[in-house]
Short mmCIF file of C-alpha atoms in Angstrom, two decimals:
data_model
loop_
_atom_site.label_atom_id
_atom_site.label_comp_id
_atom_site.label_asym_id
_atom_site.label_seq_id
_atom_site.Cartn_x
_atom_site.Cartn_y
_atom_site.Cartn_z
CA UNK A 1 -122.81 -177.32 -56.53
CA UNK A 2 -119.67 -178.13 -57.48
CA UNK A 3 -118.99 -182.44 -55.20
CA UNK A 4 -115.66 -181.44 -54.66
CA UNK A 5 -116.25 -177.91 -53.07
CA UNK A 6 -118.95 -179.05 -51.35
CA UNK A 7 -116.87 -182.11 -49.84
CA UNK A 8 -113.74 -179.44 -49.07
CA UNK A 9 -116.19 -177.30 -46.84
CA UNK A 10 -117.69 -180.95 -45.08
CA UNK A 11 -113.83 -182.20 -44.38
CA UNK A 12 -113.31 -178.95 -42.96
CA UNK A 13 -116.43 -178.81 -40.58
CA UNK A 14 -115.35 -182.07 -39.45
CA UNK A 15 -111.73 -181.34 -38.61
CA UNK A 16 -112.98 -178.82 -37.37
CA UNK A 17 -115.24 -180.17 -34.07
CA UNK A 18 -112.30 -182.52 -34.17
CA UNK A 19 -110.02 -179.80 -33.50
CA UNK A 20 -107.62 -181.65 -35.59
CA UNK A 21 -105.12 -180.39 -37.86
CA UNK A 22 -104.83 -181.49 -41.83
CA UNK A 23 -101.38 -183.25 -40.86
CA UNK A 24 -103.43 -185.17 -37.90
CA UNK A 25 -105.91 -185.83 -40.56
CA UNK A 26 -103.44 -186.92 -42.70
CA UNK A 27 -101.29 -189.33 -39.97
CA UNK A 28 -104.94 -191.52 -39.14
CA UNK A 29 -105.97 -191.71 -42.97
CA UNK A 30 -102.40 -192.88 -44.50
CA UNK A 31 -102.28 -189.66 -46.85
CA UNK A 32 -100.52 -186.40 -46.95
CA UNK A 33 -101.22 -183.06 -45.57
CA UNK A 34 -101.05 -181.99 -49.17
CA UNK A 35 -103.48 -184.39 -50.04
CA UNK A 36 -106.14 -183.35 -47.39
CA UNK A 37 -105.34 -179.60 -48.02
CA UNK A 38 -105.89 -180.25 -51.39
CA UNK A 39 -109.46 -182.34 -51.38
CA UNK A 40 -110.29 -179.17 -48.64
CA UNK A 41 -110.13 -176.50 -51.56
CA UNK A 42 -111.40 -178.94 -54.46
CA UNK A 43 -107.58 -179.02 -56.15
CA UNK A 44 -107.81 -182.69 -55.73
CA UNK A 45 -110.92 -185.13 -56.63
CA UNK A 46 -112.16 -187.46 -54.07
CA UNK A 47 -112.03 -191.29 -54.65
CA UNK A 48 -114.95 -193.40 -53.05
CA UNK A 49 -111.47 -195.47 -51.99
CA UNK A 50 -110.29 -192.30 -49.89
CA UNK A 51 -113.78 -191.39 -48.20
CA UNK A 52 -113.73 -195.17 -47.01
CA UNK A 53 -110.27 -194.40 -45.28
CA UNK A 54 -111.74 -190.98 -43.55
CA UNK A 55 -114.38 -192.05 -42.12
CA UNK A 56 -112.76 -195.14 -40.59
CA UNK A 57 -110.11 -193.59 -39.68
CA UNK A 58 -111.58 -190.32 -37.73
CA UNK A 59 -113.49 -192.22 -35.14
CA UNK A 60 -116.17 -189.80 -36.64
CA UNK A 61 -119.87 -190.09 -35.66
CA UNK A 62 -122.84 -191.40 -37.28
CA UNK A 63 -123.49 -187.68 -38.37
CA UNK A 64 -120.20 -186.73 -39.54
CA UNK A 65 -119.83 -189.68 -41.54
CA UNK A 66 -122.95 -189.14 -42.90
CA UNK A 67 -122.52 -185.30 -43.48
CA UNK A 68 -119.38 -186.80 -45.63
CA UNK A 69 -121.30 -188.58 -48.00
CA UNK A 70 -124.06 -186.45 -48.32
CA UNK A 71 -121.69 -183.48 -49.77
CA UNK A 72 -119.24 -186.28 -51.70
CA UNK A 73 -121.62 -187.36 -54.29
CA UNK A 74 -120.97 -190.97 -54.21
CA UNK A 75 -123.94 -192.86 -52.87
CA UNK A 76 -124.93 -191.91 -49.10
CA UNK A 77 -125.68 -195.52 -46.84
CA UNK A 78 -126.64 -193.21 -44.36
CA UNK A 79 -129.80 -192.15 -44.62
CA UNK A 80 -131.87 -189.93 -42.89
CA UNK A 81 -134.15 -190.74 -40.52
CA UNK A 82 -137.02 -189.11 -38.74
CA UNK A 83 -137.71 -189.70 -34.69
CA UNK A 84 -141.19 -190.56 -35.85
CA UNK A 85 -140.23 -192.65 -38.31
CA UNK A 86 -140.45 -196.78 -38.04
CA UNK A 87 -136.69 -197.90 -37.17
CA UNK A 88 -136.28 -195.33 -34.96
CA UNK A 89 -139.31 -196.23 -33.36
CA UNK A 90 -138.88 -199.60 -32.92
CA UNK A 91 -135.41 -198.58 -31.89
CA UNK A 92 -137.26 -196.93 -28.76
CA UNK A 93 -139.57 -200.25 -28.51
CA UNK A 94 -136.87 -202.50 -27.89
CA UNK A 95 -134.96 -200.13 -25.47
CA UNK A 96 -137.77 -199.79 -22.97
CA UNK A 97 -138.87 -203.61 -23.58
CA UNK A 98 -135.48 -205.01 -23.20
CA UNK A 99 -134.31 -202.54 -20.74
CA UNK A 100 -136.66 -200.33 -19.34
CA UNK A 101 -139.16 -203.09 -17.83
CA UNK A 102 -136.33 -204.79 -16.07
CA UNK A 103 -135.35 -201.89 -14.04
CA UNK A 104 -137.06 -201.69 -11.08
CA UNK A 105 -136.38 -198.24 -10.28
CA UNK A 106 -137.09 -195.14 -12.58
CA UNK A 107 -135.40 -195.66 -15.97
CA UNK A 108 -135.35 -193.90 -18.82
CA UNK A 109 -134.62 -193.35 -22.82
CA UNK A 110 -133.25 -189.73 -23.21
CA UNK A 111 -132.29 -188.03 -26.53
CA UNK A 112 -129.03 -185.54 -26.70
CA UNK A 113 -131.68 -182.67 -25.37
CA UNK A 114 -132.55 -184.77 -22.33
CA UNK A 115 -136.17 -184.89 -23.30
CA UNK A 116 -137.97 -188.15 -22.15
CA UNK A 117 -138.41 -190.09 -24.98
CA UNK A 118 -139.49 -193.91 -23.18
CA UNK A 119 -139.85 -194.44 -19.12
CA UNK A 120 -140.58 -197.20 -17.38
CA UNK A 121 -143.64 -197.15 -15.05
CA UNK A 122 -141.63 -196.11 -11.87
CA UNK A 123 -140.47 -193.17 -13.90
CA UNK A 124 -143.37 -192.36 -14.90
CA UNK A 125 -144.41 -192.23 -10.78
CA UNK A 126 -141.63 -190.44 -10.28
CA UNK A 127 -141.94 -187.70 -13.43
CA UNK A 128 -145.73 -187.13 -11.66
CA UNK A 129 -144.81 -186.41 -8.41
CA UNK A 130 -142.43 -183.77 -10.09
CA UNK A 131 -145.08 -181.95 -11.65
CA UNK A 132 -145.07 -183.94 -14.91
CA UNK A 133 -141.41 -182.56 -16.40
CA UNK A 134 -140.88 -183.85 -19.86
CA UNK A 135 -137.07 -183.59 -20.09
CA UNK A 136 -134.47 -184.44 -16.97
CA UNK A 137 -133.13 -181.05 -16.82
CA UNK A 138 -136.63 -179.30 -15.85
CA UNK A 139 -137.19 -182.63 -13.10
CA UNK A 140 -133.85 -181.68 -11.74
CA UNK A 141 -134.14 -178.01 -11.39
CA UNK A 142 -137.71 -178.04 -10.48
CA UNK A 143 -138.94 -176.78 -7.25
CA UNK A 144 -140.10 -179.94 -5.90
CA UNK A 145 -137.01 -181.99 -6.84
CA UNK A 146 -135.06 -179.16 -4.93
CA UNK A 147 -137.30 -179.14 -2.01
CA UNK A 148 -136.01 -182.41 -1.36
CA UNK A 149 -132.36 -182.82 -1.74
CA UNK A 150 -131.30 -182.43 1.56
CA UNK A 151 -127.68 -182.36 0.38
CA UNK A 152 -128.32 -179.77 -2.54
CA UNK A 153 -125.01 -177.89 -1.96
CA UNK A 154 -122.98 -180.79 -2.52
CA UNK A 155 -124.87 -182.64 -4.64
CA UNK A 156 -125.69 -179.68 -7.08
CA UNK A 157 -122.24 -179.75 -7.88
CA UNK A 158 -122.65 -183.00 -9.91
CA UNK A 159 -126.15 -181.87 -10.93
CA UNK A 160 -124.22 -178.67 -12.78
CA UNK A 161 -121.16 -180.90 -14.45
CA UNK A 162 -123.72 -183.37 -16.15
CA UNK A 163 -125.74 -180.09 -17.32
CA UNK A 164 -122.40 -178.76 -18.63
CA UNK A 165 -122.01 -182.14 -20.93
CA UNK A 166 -125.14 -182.45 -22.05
CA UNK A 167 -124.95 -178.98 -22.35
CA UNK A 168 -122.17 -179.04 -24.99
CA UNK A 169 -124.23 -181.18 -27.69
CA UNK A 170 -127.64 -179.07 -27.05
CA UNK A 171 -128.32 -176.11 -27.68
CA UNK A 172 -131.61 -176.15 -26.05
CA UNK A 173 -129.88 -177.68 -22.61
CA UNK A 174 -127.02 -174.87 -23.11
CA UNK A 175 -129.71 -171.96 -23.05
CA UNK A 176 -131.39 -173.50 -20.39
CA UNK A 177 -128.07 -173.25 -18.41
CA UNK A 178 -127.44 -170.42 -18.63
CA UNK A 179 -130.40 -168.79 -17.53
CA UNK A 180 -130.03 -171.23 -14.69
CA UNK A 181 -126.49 -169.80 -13.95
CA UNK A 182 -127.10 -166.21 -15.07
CA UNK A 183 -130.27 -166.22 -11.79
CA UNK A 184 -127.60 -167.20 -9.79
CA UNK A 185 -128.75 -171.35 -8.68
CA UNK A 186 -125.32 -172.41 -9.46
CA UNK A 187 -123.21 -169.61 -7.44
CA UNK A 188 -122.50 -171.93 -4.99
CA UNK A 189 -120.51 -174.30 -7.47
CA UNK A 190 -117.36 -172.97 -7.59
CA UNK A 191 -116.81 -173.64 -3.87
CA UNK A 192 -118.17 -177.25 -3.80
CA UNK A 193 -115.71 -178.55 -7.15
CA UNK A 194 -112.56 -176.09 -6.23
CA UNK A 195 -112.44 -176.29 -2.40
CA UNK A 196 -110.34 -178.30 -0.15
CA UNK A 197 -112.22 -180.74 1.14
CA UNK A 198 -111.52 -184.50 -0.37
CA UNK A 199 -113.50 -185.73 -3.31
CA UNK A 200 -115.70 -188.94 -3.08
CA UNK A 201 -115.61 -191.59 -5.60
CA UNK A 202 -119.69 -189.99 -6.02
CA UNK A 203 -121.49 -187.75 -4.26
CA UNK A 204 -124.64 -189.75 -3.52
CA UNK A 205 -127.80 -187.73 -3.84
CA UNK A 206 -129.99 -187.80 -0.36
CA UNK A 207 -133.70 -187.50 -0.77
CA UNK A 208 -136.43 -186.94 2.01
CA UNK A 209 -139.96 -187.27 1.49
CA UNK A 210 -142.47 -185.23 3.41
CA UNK A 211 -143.60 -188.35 5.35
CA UNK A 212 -139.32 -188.31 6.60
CA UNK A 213 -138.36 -190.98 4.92
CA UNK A 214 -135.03 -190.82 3.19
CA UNK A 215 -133.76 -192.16 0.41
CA UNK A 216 -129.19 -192.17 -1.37
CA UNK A 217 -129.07 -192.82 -4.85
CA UNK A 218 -127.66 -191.84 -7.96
CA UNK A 219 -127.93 -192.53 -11.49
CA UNK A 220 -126.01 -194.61 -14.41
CA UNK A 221 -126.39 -193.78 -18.17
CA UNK A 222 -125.16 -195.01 -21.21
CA UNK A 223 -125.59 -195.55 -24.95
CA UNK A 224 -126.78 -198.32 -27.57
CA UNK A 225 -123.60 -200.27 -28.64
CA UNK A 226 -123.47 -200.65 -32.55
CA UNK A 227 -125.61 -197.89 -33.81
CA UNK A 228 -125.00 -196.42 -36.77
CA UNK A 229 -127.62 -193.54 -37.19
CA UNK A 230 -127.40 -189.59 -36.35
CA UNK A 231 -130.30 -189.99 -34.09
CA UNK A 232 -130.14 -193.25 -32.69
CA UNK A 233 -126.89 -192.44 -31.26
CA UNK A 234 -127.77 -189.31 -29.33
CA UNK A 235 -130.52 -191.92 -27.50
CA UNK A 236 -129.17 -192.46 -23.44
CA UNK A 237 -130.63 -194.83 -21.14
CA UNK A 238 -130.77 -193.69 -17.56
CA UNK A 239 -131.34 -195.25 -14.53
CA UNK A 240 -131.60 -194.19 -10.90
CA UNK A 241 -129.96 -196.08 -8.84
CA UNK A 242 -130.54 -196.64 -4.79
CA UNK A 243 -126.89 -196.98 -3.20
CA UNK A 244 -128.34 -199.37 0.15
CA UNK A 245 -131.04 -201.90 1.00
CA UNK A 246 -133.12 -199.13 2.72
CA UNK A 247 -133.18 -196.68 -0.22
CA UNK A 248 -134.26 -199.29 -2.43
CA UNK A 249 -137.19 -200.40 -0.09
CA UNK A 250 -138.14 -196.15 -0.07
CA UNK A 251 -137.79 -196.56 -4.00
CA UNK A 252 -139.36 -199.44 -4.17
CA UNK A 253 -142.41 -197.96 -2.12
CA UNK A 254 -142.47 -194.78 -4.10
CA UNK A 255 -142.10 -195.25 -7.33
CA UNK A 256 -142.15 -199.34 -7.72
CA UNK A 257 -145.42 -201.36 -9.31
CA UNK A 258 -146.59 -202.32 -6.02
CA UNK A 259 -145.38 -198.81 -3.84
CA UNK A 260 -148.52 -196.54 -2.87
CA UNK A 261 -149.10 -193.26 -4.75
CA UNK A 262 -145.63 -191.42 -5.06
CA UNK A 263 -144.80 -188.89 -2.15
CA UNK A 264 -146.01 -185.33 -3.19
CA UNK A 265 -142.67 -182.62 -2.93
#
């Protein structure tokens, strides 16, 4: 394969989920749209000088910088690593060791199809009292987490727009969507996010076990700061989070190291 075709077809895949133009292109890399339409069909060669301007000036990601190299033919410093594989692993370790144990609620390490790839021990409580999910879209729409969301109407409606983004970078969470809306669970979601009513800051989520006992909380995720690898940046921490003193006593109870066996749905 010819580097230069091969790179041409790479800067175009790129601009492409970047839905940016060659002149845009050209504005954040200091070149012209000539220039960029040119290394696109191969009438131009690529310097290792340029490629260092594109992919620092793109605000690309791990992958697209390294999908870049790959087809450039200069030397690729990104290379490619397995989930199974001894950084990323050790990646994982030092999430759940540094961040995980601290949590005293439910926590988790996702990956960009929202399968569990590290919990904490309340999680792991919590993931058995759901029937033993392995990803956070099955615990959400499974029966027994829907048995008890007494506020399901409203709070579905922030259930479906987190789908919907994790959605968009999974393929796997995108199918499972829309099954979920094609039998109809979301119907109700156009009314909750276009009515009238006013919006909350957050909706909080409202919980009650069999036993009565109720529980508000919601959840905060985010990424690893720094990371520079197609995997490791797709990894998300979550963590539940009770919003009063009494839901954290419930959560505490349920799902914490001390709490008795977690309430059965």
């Amino acid at each position: 394969m010819n580097h230069s075709d091969g790179f041409g077809r790479a800067l175009r895949a790129v601009r492409g989920e970047l839905a940016l133009s060659q002149e845009a292109v050209a504005h954040a890399v200091g070149t012209t749209q000539r220039h960029v339409s040119f290394l696109e069909t191969g009438r131009s060669s690529l310097t290792r000088e340029m490629l260092g301007r594109i992919v620092s000036g793109l605000a690309l990601t791990a992958a697209q910088r390294a999908s870049l190299f790959h087809a450039s033919g200069f030397r690729n410093p990104y290379p490619t690593r397995t989930l199974d594989g001894v950084e990323l692993q050790a990646t994982l370790d030092l999430m759940e060791r540094q961040v995980l144990t601290h949590w005293p609620f439910p926590a988790f390490v996702v990956d960009r199809d929202w399968s569990f790839l590290r919990t904490n021990r309340p999680a792991e409580r919590m993931i058995a009292s759901f029937g033993g999910v392995t990803n956070m879209y099955a615990l959400l729409l499974s029966p027994g987490f829907r048995a008890v969301v007494t506020n399901w109407e409203q709070a579905s409606g922030s259930f479906y727009t987190r789908i919907q983004e994790v959605a968009r970078r999974s393929p796997m969470v995108r199918a499972a969507l829309e099954a979920a809306v094609a039998e109809g669970r979301f119907d109700h979601v156009a009314g909750v996010l276009g009515g009238t009513d006013e919006v909350p800051v957050y909706v909080p989520i409202e919980v009650q076990f069999p036993d009565g006992v109720r529980m508000h909380f919601t959840s905060l995720h985010g990424r690893w700061v720094s990371v520079h690898d197609a995997l490791a940046e797709q990894f998300e921490v979550e963590l539940l989070v009770p919003l009063d003193g009494a839901s954290e006593g419930v959560a505490a109870a349920a799902f914490g190291e001390a709490g008795a066996s977690p309430p059965r749905a």
